[in-house]
Amino acid sequence: MKIRSGGGCKFCATHGIDLAGPSKVYVITHREWNAVKIGIGACTGYTSRLIQHERQGWELHQARDYSTGAAAYDVEQAVLGRLRQAGLAPFLTSDVMPNGWTETCSAARVTAAEVWALVDEETRNVEKPYAPRVGGRPRASVLIDPEAAAAEMRACGYEPLVPYPGRTNATWPSRCTTCGHEGRPTFNAVRNAGQRCRVCRTKEAQAKRSATNAPKAQETMRAAGLEPLEPYPGSQTPWRCRCTTCGRETTPTYSNVNGGSKGCRFCSRNSATDERACAEVRAAGFEPLEPYPGRTTDRWRCRCACGSEVATRLTSVRSGTTGCKKCPRSGGQTNPATAAAETRAAGFEPLEPYPGKTTDRWRCRCRCSNDVTLTLSSIRRGRTGCATCSRQTAMNDSTDTQTSGDPDLEFSTAQDT
């Protein structure tokens, strides 16, 4: 017995074939592969080996029941020994049949009936029968003391959150006593493989990499004009440094600085100090209502020159925005006086102030005295009258076309004149 590797009595094992329980020897064939196979197993339930083989295309030739798995195992090994000695096994490879390929033979060299004849002969040669077990097969939960398993988990740095699940390969919710992370390790992985907390392993690996890369990272930061104020935290973690140019404290990441980015956000062209940012937004027509948020892309609550309260960004101001959406000075807006002049030139008289956007509905009066609602954008596209004027213009154009196309009508019209 393999005591040192954790083995024990093969009849009390909780895995593999049950040597002390009922079993059977079977011979199966595969037409497509032209193969014959001998095997053993309990062959009961949904996980039966015979059912698994049938799903792969094997067909049962014959089977025999034995009182114990040990007797079935002896018969199988004896038959396999004779087949291998004759050079008949194995026939298939692990690529074709991952499980059980070593017990296969070529049907062209030995038939299933001949293999079964060997099974009959070896069954008669069994020296002594094995005594079957009284009762059911022992379970792993019976062989392992729950208290002892919990003690082993605590010794490895885990505090079990629930009782022992009953199987060594079942997940066991536990809390790491070092970092407090709750995980689901298996007792088998903790006891045999020494599996530790995933979070702790990751932190240790990061710390090891950081210790290796720290000298190079510090040289890179100093070359970029930054003096580290704390140990190297990692490439993606903000690193407290002091800019040697402006003297301010900033928190760039080593990956950004190593990639060519300017480390100090105050010295960068894309950033700004509080005084500089306030001066820029005031020049664009805004009055800050709160301190500068710190980044050019952050929303900044301000009051526009028209009195509206807005939330703008310093990047928007730098891109040319000079007012809010309601303010006629913002990009793309039209001055009300200009909008009214364009409307009158198209034959409309505004009845209310310009709404502020070219797509907003604007109530006006047409030259035919009809009140209409239009948009400045439609006027810019060429609109010069209301719907009534448009229909009248279309009718006049149609009459002119008919008159110009009939010479007799033109002559009669000239005589009447």
CSV table of C-alpha atoms in Angstrom, one decimal:
chain,number,residue,atom,x,y,z
A,1,MET,CA,0.0,0.0,0.0
A,2,LYS,CA,1.1,3.5,-0.8
A,3,ILE,CA,1.0,4.8,2.8
A,4,ARG,CA,3.4,7.7,2.3
A,5,SER,CA,1.4,9.2,-0.6
A,6,GLY,CA,-1.8,9.0,1.3
A,7,GLY,CA,-3.0,5.6,0.3
A,8,GLY,CA,-4.6,3.0,2.5
A,9,CYS,CA,-6.6,-0.2,2.2
A,10,LYS,CA,-7.8,-0.8,-1.4
A,11,PHE,CA,-11.0,-2.4,-0.2
A,12,CYS,CA,-11.9,0.6,1.9
A,13,ALA,CA,-11.0,3.2,-0.8
A,14,THR,CA,-13.7,5.8,-1.5
A,15,HIS,CA,-12.8,6.2,-5.2
A,16,GLY,CA,-12.3,3.9,-8.2
A,17,ILE,CA,-13.9,0.5,-8.5
A,18,ASP,CA,-15.4,-1.0,-5.4
A,19,LEU,CA,-13.3,-4.1,-4.8
A,20,ALA,CA,-15.5,-5.3,-1.9
A,21,GLY,CA,-18.8,-4.7,-3.7
A,22,PRO,CA,-20.6,-6.4,-6.6
A,23,SER,CA,-19.1,-5.9,-10.0
A,24,LYS,CA,-19.1,-7.5,-13.5
A,25,VAL,CA,-16.8,-8.2,-16.4
A,26,TYR,CA,-18.0,-7.3,-19.9
A,27,VAL,CA,-16.8,-7.7,-23.5
A,28,ILE,CA,-17.9,-5.0,-26.0
A,29,THR,CA,-17.3,-4.4,-29.7
A,30,HIS,CA,-17.0,-1.4,-31.9
A,31,ARG,CA,-17.9,-1.9,-35.6
A,32,GLU,CA,-16.5,1.4,-36.9
A,33,TRP,CA,-13.2,1.0,-35.2
A,34,ASN,CA,-13.2,-2.8,-35.7
A,35,ALA,CA,-12.2,-3.3,-32.1
A,36,VAL,CA,-12.9,-5.5,-29.1
A,37,LYS,CA,-12.6,-4.4,-25.5
A,38,ILE,CA,-12.7,-6.1,-22.0
A,39,GLY,CA,-13.6,-4.1,-18.9
A,40,ILE,CA,-15.0,-4.2,-15.4
A,41,GLY,CA,-17.3,-2.0,-13.3
A,42,ALA,CA,-20.4,-1.9,-11.2
A,43,CYS,CA,-22.4,-1.0,-14.3
A,44,THR,CA,-25.3,0.4,-12.4
A,45,GLY,CA,-26.9,3.9,-12.5
A,46,TYR,CA,-26.6,6.8,-14.8
A,47,THR,CA,-22.8,6.8,-14.6
A,48,SER,CA,-22.4,3.2,-15.6
A,49,ARG,CA,-19.3,2.4,-17.7
A,50,LEU,CA,-21.4,0.4,-20.1
A,51,ILE,CA,-23.7,3.4,-20.7
A,52,GLN,CA,-20.7,5.6,-21.3
A,53,HIS,CA,-19.3,3.1,-23.8
A,54,GLU,CA,-22.6,2.8,-25.6
A,55,ARG,CA,-22.6,6.6,-26.2
A,56,GLN,CA,-19.3,6.2,-28.0
A,57,GLY,CA,-20.7,3.4,-30.3
A,58,TRP,CA,-19.7,0.3,-28.4
A,59,GLU,CA,-22.1,-2.7,-28.4
A,60,LEU,CA,-22.3,-5.3,-25.5
A,61,HIS,CA,-21.2,-8.8,-26.5
A,62,GLN,CA,-21.6,-10.5,-23.1
A,63,ALA,CA,-21.2,-9.7,-19.4
A,64,ARG,CA,-20.9,-11.7,-16.1
A,65,ASP,CA,-21.7,-10.7,-12.6
A,66,TYR,CA,-19.2,-11.3,-9.7
A,67,SER,CA,-19.8,-11.0,-6.0
A,68,THR,CA,-16.8,-8.7,-5.5
A,69,GLY,CA,-14.9,-6.2,-7.6
A,70,ALA,CA,-11.7,-7.9,-6.6
A,71,ALA,CA,-12.7,-11.2,-8.3
A,72,ALA,CA,-13.7,-9.3,-11.4
A,73,TYR,CA,-10.5,-7.4,-11.4
A,74,ASP,CA,-8.4,-10.6,-11.1
A,75,VAL,CA,-10.2,-12.1,-14.1
A,76,GLU,CA,-9.8,-9.0,-16.2
A,77,GLN,CA,-6.1,-8.7,-15.4
A,78,ALA,CA,-5.5,-12.4,-16.2
A,79,VAL,CA,-7.2,-12.1,-19.6
A,80,LEU,CA,-5.4,-8.8,-20.4
A,81,GLY,CA,-2.1,-10.5,-19.4
A,82,ARG,CA,-2.6,-13.3,-21.9
A,83,LEU,CA,-3.7,-10.9,-24.7
A,84,ARG,CA,-0.7,-8.6,-24.1
A,85,GLN,CA,1.6,-11.6,-24.0
A,86,ALA,CA,0.3,-12.6,-27.4
A,87,GLY,CA,0.8,-9.0,-28.7
A,88,LEU,CA,-2.9,-8.4,-29.2
A,89,ALA,CA,-3.4,-5.5,-26.8
A,90,PRO,CA,-3.5,-2.6,-26.9
A,91,PHE,CA,-5.0,-1.8,-30.3
A,92,LEU,CA,-6.5,1.7,-30.1
A,93,THR,CA,-4.6,4.8,-29.0
A,94,SER,CA,-5.4,7.4,-26.4
A,95,ASP,CA,-6.2,9.9,-29.2
A,96,VAL,CA,-9.1,7.7,-30.4
A,97,MET,CA,-10.2,6.5,-26.9
A,98,PRO,CA,-8.9,8.5,-24.0
A,99,ASN,CA,-10.3,6.2,-21.3
A,100,GLY,CA,-9.8,2.4,-21.6
A,101,TRP,CA,-7.7,2.2,-24.8
A,102,THR,CA,-5.2,-0.1,-23.1
A,103,GLU,CA,-7.8,-2.9,-22.9
A,104,THR,CA,-8.7,-3.0,-26.6
A,105,CYS,CA,-7.8,-5.5,-29.3
A,106,SER,CA,-8.2,-5.7,-33.1
A,107,ALA,CA,-11.3,-7.6,-34.1
A,108,ALA,CA,-9.4,-8.8,-37.2
A,109,ARG,CA,-7.0,-10.7,-35.0
A,110,VAL,CA,-9.2,-11.9,-32.1
A,111,THR,CA,-13.0,-12.1,-32.0
A,112,ALA,CA,-15.2,-11.1,-29.1
A,113,ALA,CA,-16.2,-14.8,-28.7
A,114,GLU,CA,-12.5,-15.8,-28.3
A,115,VAL,CA,-12.0,-13.1,-25.6
A,116,TRP,CA,-15.1,-14.2,-23.8
A,117,ALA,CA,-13.8,-17.8,-23.8
A,118,LEU,CA,-10.7,-16.5,-22.0
A,119,VAL,CA,-13.0,-14.9,-19.4
A,120,ASP,CA,-14.8,-18.2,-18.8
A,121,GLU,CA,-11.4,-20.0,-18.4
A,122,GLU,CA,-10.0,-17.5,-16.0
A,123,THR,CA,-13.2,-17.4,-14.0
A,124,ARG,CA,-12.8,-21.2,-13.3
A,125,ASN,CA,-9.1,-20.6,-12.4
A,126,VAL,CA,-9.9,-18.2,-9.6
A,127,GLU,CA,-8.2,-19.7,-6.5
A,128,LYS,CA,-10.5,-18.4,-3.8
A,129,PRO,CA,-13.5,-16.2,-3.7
A,130,TYR,CA,-13.4,-12.8,-2.0
A,131,ALA,CA,-15.8,-12.2,0.8
A,132,PRO,CA,-18.2,-9.4,-0.2
A,133,ARG,CA,-18.6,-6.4,2.1
A,134,VAL,CA,-21.5,-6.2,4.5
A,135,GLY,CA,-23.3,-2.9,4.1
A,136,GLY,CA,-22.6,0.0,1.8
A,137,ARG,CA,-19.3,1.4,0.6
A,138,PRO,CA,-17.6,3.8,3.0
A,139,ARG,CA,-17.9,7.5,2.1
A,140,ALA,CA,-15.1,10.1,2.3
A,141,SER,CA,-17.2,12.0,4.9
A,142,VAL,CA,-17.0,9.0,7.2
A,143,LEU,CA,-13.3,8.5,6.8
A,144,ILE,CA,-12.4,12.2,7.5
A,145,ASP,CA,-13.2,13.8,10.8
A,146,PRO,CA,-14.9,17.1,10.3
A,147,GLU,CA,-13.2,18.7,13.3
A,148,ALA,CA,-9.8,17.5,12.1
A,149,ALA,CA,-10.5,18.9,8.6
A,150,ALA,CA,-11.5,22.2,10.1
A,151,ALA,CA,-8.3,22.2,12.1
A,152,GLU,CA,-6.2,21.6,9.0
A,153,MET,CA,-7.9,24.5,7.2
A,154,ARG,CA,-7.2,26.8,10.1
A,155,ALA,CA,-3.5,25.7,10.1
A,156,CYS,CA,-3.3,26.6,6.4
A,157,GLY,CA,-4.8,30.1,7.0
A,158,TYR,CA,-8.5,29.5,6.4
A,159,GLU,CA,-11.4,29.9,8.8
A,160,PRO,CA,-14.3,27.7,7.6
A,161,LEU,CA,-17.7,29.5,7.3
A,162,VAL,CA,-19.8,26.3,7.1
A,163,PRO,CA,-19.3,22.7,8.4
A,164,TYR,CA,-17.2,20.2,6.4
A,165,PRO,CA,-19.1,19.6,3.1
A,166,GLY,CA,-18.5,15.8,3.3
A,167,ARG,CA,-16.2,15.4,0.2
A,168,THR,CA,-12.5,16.4,-0.2
A,169,ASN,CA,-13.1,17.7,-3.7
A,170,ALA,CA,-16.2,19.8,-2.8
A,171,THR,CA,-15.8,23.6,-2.4
A,172,TRP,CA,-15.7,24.7,1.2
A,173,PRO,CA,-16.6,28.4,1.9
A,174,SER,CA,-13.9,29.9,4.1
A,175,ARG,CA,-12.4,33.2,5.0
A,176,CYS,CA,-8.7,34.0,4.7
A,177,THR,CA,-7.3,34.8,8.2
A,178,THR,CA,-4.7,37.1,6.6
A,179,CYS,CA,-6.7,39.4,4.3
A,180,GLY,CA,-10.3,38.5,5.2
A,181,HIS,CA,-11.2,37.5,1.6
A,182,GLU,CA,-14.0,34.9,1.4
A,183,GLY,CA,-13.3,32.1,-1.0
A,184,ARG,CA,-14.3,28.6,-1.9
A,185,PRO,CA,-11.3,26.3,-1.8
A,186,THR,CA,-11.5,22.5,-1.7
A,187,PHE,CA,-10.1,20.6,1.3
A,188,ASN,CA,-8.2,18.4,-1.1
A,189,ALA,CA,-6.4,21.4,-2.7
A,190,VAL,CA,-5.5,22.9,0.7
A,191,ARG,CA,-4.3,19.7,2.3
A,192,ASN,CA,-2.4,18.1,-0.6
A,193,ALA,CA,-1.4,21.0,-2.9
A,194,GLY,CA,-1.1,23.7,-0.2
A,195,GLN,CA,-3.4,26.1,-2.0
A,196,ARG,CA,-3.4,29.5,-0.3
A,197,CYS,CA,-5.8,32.5,-0.6
A,198,ARG,CA,-6.0,33.8,-4.2
A,199,VAL,CA,-5.9,37.5,-3.1
A,200,CYS,CA,-2.9,36.9,-0.9
A,201,ARG,CA,-1.1,35.1,-3.7
A,202,THR,CA,-1.8,38.0,-6.1
A,203,LYS,CA,-0.6,40.6,-3.6
A,204,GLU,CA,2.6,38.6,-3.0
A,205,ALA,CA,3.3,38.3,-6.7
A,206,GLN,CA,2.7,42.0,-7.2
A,207,ALA,CA,5.0,42.9,-4.3
A,208,LYS,CA,7.7,40.7,-5.8
A,209,ARG,CA,7.3,42.3,-9.2
A,210,SER,CA,7.3,45.7,-7.6
A,211,ALA,CA,10.5,45.1,-5.7
A,212,THR,CA,12.2,44.0,-8.9
A,213,ASN,CA,10.9,46.9,-11.0
A,214,ALA,CA,11.3,49.6,-8.3
A,215,PRO,CA,14.8,50.8,-9.2
A,216,LYS,CA,14.0,51.3,-12.9
A,217,ALA,CA,10.7,53.0,-12.1
A,218,GLN,CA,12.3,55.5,-9.8
A,219,GLU,CA,14.9,56.4,-12.4
A,220,THR,CA,12.2,56.9,-15.0
A,221,MET,CA,10.2,59.2,-12.7
A,222,ARG,CA,13.2,61.3,-11.8
A,223,ALA,CA,14.2,61.6,-15.5
A,224,ALA,CA,10.6,62.9,-16.1
A,225,GLY,CA,11.1,65.6,-13.4
A,226,LEU,CA,9.2,63.8,-10.6
A,227,GLU,CA,10.6,62.9,-7.2
A,228,PRO,CA,8.8,59.9,-5.6
A,229,LEU,CA,7.4,60.5,-2.1
A,230,GLU,CA,6.5,56.8,-1.4
A,231,PRO,CA,7.7,53.4,-2.4
A,232,TYR,CA,6.8,52.1,-5.9
A,233,PRO,CA,3.2,50.9,-5.7
A,234,GLY,CA,2.9,49.2,-9.1
A,235,SER,CA,2.7,50.3,-12.7
A,236,GLN,CA,-1.1,51.0,-12.7
A,237,THR,CA,-1.4,52.5,-9.2
A,238,PRO,CA,-1.2,56.3,-8.7
A,239,TRP,CA,2.2,57.2,-7.3
A,240,ARG,CA,2.6,60.2,-5.0
A,241,CYS,CA,5.4,62.4,-6.4
A,242,ARG,CA,6.6,66.0,-6.3
A,243,CYS,CA,7.2,67.9,-9.5
A,244,THR,CA,10.7,69.3,-9.5
A,245,THR,CA,9.6,72.1,-11.9
A,246,CYS,CA,6.5,73.6,-10.2
A,247,GLY,CA,7.0,72.0,-6.7
A,248,ARG,CA,3.4,70.7,-6.6
A,249,GLU,CA,2.4,67.3,-5.4
A,250,THR,CA,0.9,65.1,-8.1
A,251,THR,CA,-0.1,61.4,-8.5
A,252,PRO,CA,0.8,60.0,-12.0
A,253,THR,CA,1.1,56.3,-12.8
A,254,TYR,CA,4.4,54.8,-13.8
A,255,SER,CA,2.8,53.3,-16.9
A,256,ASN,CA,1.7,56.7,-18.2
A,257,VAL,CA,5.1,58.3,-17.5
A,258,ASN,CA,7.0,55.4,-19.0
A,259,GLY,CA,4.7,55.7,-22.1
A,260,GLY,CA,5.8,59.3,-22.7
A,261,SER,CA,3.1,61.2,-20.8
A,262,LYS,CA,4.0,64.3,-18.8
A,263,GLY,CA,3.8,63.3,-15.2
A,264,CYS,CA,2.8,66.6,-13.6
A,265,ARG,CA,-0.7,67.5,-14.4
A,266,PHE,CA,-0.1,71.2,-13.4
A,267,CYS,CA,2.7,71.6,-15.9
A,268,SER,CA,0.9,69.7,-18.6
A,269,ARG,CA,-0.6,71.8,-21.4
A,270,ASN,CA,-3.9,69.9,-20.9
A,271,SER,CA,-4.2,70.9,-17.3
A,272,ALA,CA,-4.5,74.2,-15.4
A,273,THR,CA,-4.2,75.8,-12.0
A,274,ASP,CA,-7.2,77.2,-10.2
A,275,GLU,CA,-6.3,80.8,-11.1
A,276,ARG,CA,-5.5,80.0,-14.8
A,277,ALA,CA,-8.7,77.9,-15.1
A,278,CYS,CA,-10.9,80.7,-13.6
A,279,ALA,CA,-9.3,83.3,-15.9
A,280,GLU,CA,-10.0,81.1,-19.0
A,281,VAL,CA,-13.7,80.5,-18.2
A,282,ARG,CA,-14.2,84.2,-17.3
A,283,ALA,CA,-12.8,85.2,-20.7
A,284,ALA,CA,-15.3,82.9,-22.3
A,285,GLY,CA,-18.2,84.6,-20.5
A,286,PHE,CA,-18.7,82.3,-17.5
A,287,GLU,CA,-18.4,83.1,-13.8
A,288,PRO,CA,-17.4,80.1,-11.6
A,289,LEU,CA,-19.8,79.2,-8.9
A,290,GLU,CA,-17.5,76.6,-7.2
A,291,PRO,CA,-13.7,75.9,-7.1
A,292,TYR,CA,-12.0,74.4,-10.1
A,293,PRO,CA,-12.7,70.6,-9.9
A,294,GLY,CA,-9.1,69.7,-10.8
A,295,ARG,CA,-9.4,68.1,-14.2
A,296,THR,CA,-10.2,69.7,-17.6
A,297,THR,CA,-12.9,67.1,-18.3
A,298,ASP,CA,-14.8,67.5,-15.0
A,299,ARG,CA,-18.1,69.3,-15.0
A,300,TRP,CA,-17.7,72.8,-13.5
A,301,ARG,CA,-20.8,74.7,-12.3
A,302,CYS,CA,-20.7,78.3,-13.6
A,303,ARG,CA,-23.0,81.2,-14.5
A,304,CYS,CA,-23.2,82.4,-18.1
A,305,ALA,CA,-23.2,86.1,-19.0
A,306,CYS,CA,-26.9,85.7,-19.9
A,307,GLY,CA,-27.6,84.8,-16.3
A,308,SER,CA,-28.2,81.0,-16.9
A,309,GLU,CA,-26.6,78.5,-14.6
A,310,VAL,CA,-24.7,75.8,-16.5
A,311,ALA,CA,-22.3,72.9,-16.0
A,312,THR,CA,-19.5,73.3,-18.5
A,313,ARG,CA,-16.0,71.8,-18.9
A,314,LEU,CA,-12.7,73.6,-19.3
A,315,THR,CA,-12.0,71.5,-22.4
A,316,SER,CA,-15.2,72.9,-23.9
A,317,VAL,CA,-14.1,76.4,-23.2
A,318,ARG,CA,-10.7,75.7,-24.7
A,319,SER,CA,-12.4,74.3,-27.8
A,320,GLY,CA,-14.2,77.6,-28.5
A,321,THR,CA,-17.4,77.6,-26.5
A,322,THR,CA,-18.2,81.2,-25.5
A,323,GLY,CA,-21.6,80.8,-23.9
A,324,CYS,CA,-24.4,78.5,-22.9
A,325,LYS,CA,-27.0,77.0,-25.2
A,326,LYS,CA,-29.5,79.7,-24.5
A,327,CYS,CA,-27.0,82.5,-25.0
A,328,PRO,CA,-26.9,83.8,-28.6
A,329,ARG,CA,-23.1,84.2,-28.3
A,330,SER,CA,-22.4,80.4,-28.2
A,331,GLY,CA,-21.1,78.6,-31.3
A,332,GLY,CA,-23.6,78.1,-34.0
A,333,GLN,CA,-26.2,80.6,-32.6
A,334,THR,CA,-27.6,83.6,-34.5
A,335,ASN,CA,-28.1,87.1,-33.2
A,336,PRO,CA,-31.8,87.9,-32.8
A,337,ALA,CA,-31.4,91.1,-35.0
A,338,THR,CA,-29.8,89.1,-37.8
A,339,ALA,CA,-32.5,86.4,-37.5
A,340,ALA,CA,-35.3,89.0,-37.7
A,341,ALA,CA,-33.7,90.7,-40.8
A,342,GLU,CA,-33.4,87.3,-42.6
A,343,THR,CA,-37.1,86.6,-41.8
A,344,ARG,CA,-38.3,90.0,-43.1
A,345,ALA,CA,-36.2,89.5,-46.3
A,346,ALA,CA,-38.1,86.3,-46.9
A,347,GLY,CA,-41.5,88.0,-46.6
A,348,PHE,CA,-42.3,87.3,-43.0
A,349,GLU,CA,-42.8,89.6,-40.0
A,350,PRO,CA,-41.9,88.2,-36.6
A,351,LEU,CA,-44.6,88.2,-34.0
A,352,GLU,CA,-42.4,87.2,-31.1
A,353,PRO,CA,-38.7,87.4,-30.2
A,354,TYR,CA,-36.3,85.0,-31.8
A,355,PRO,CA,-36.5,81.7,-29.8
A,356,GLY,CA,-32.7,81.2,-29.8
A,357,LYS,CA,-32.1,78.2,-32.2
A,358,THR,CA,-32.6,77.9,-35.9
A,359,THR,CA,-34.6,74.7,-35.4
A,360,ASP,CA,-37.1,76.3,-32.9
A,361,ARG,CA,-40.6,77.1,-34.0
A,362,TRP,CA,-41.1,80.9,-34.6
A,363,ARG,CA,-44.5,82.6,-34.9
A,364,CYS,CA,-44.5,85.1,-37.8
A,365,ARG,CA,-46.9,86.8,-40.3
A,366,CYS,CA,-46.7,86.2,-44.0
A,367,ARG,CA,-47.0,88.9,-46.6
A,368,CYS,CA,-50.5,87.6,-47.3
A,369,SER,CA,-51.5,88.4,-43.7
A,370,ASN,CA,-51.7,84.7,-42.6
A,371,ASP,CA,-50.1,83.8,-39.3
A,372,VAL,CA,-47.6,80.9,-39.6
A,373,THR,CA,-45.1,79.0,-37.5
A,374,LEU,CA,-41.8,78.4,-39.1
A,375,THR,CA,-38.1,77.9,-38.4
A,376,LEU,CA,-35.1,80.0,-39.3
A,377,SER,CA,-33.5,77.0,-40.9
A,378,SER,CA,-36.4,76.6,-43.3
A,379,ILE,CA,-36.0,80.2,-44.4
A,380,ARG,CA,-32.3,79.7,-45.0
A,381,ARG,CA,-33.3,76.7,-47.2
A,382,GLY,CA,-35.3,79.0,-49.4
A,383,ARG,CA,-38.8,79.4,-47.9
A,384,THR,CA,-40.4,82.6,-49.1
A,385,GLY,CA,-44.1,82.2,-48.2
A,386,CYS,CA,-46.7,80.4,-46.3
A,387,ALA,CA,-48.7,77.3,-47.6
A,388,THR,CA,-51.4,79.5,-49.1
A,389,CYS,CA,-48.8,81.6,-51.0
A,390,SER,CA,-47.1,78.5,-52.2
A,391,ARG,CA,-50.3,77.0,-53.6
A,392,GLN,CA,-51.2,80.3,-55.3
A,393,THR,CA,-47.7,80.5,-56.8
A,394,ALA,CA,-48.0,77.0,-58.1
A,395,MET,CA,-51.4,77.7,-59.7
A,396,ASN,CA,-50.1,80.8,-61.5
A,397,ASP,CA,-47.1,78.9,-62.8
A,398,SER,CA,-49.4,76.2,-64.1
A,399,THR,CA,-51.7,78.8,-65.9
A,400,ASP,CA,-48.7,80.5,-67.5
A,401,THR,CA,-47.4,77.2,-68.7
A,402,GLN,CA,-50.7,76.2,-70.4
A,403,THR,CA,-51.0,79.7,-72.0
A,404,SER,CA,-47.5,79.6,-73.4
A,405,GLY,CA,-48.1,76.2,-74.9
A,406,ASP,CA,-51.3,77.0,-77.0
A,407,PRO,CA,-50.8,79.4,-80.0
A,408,ASP,CA,-54.6,79.9,-80.7
A,409,LEU,CA,-55.1,80.9,-77.1
A,410,GLU,CA,-52.2,83.4,-77.3
A,411,PHE,CA,-53.7,84.9,-80.5
A,412,SER,CA,-57.2,85.2,-79.1
A,413,THR,CA,-55.9,86.8,-76.0
A,414,ALA,CA,-53.9,89.3,-78.1
A,415,GLN,CA,-57.1,90.2,-80.1
A,416,ASP,CA,-59.1,90.7,-76.9
A,417,THR,CA,-56.4,93.0,-75.7
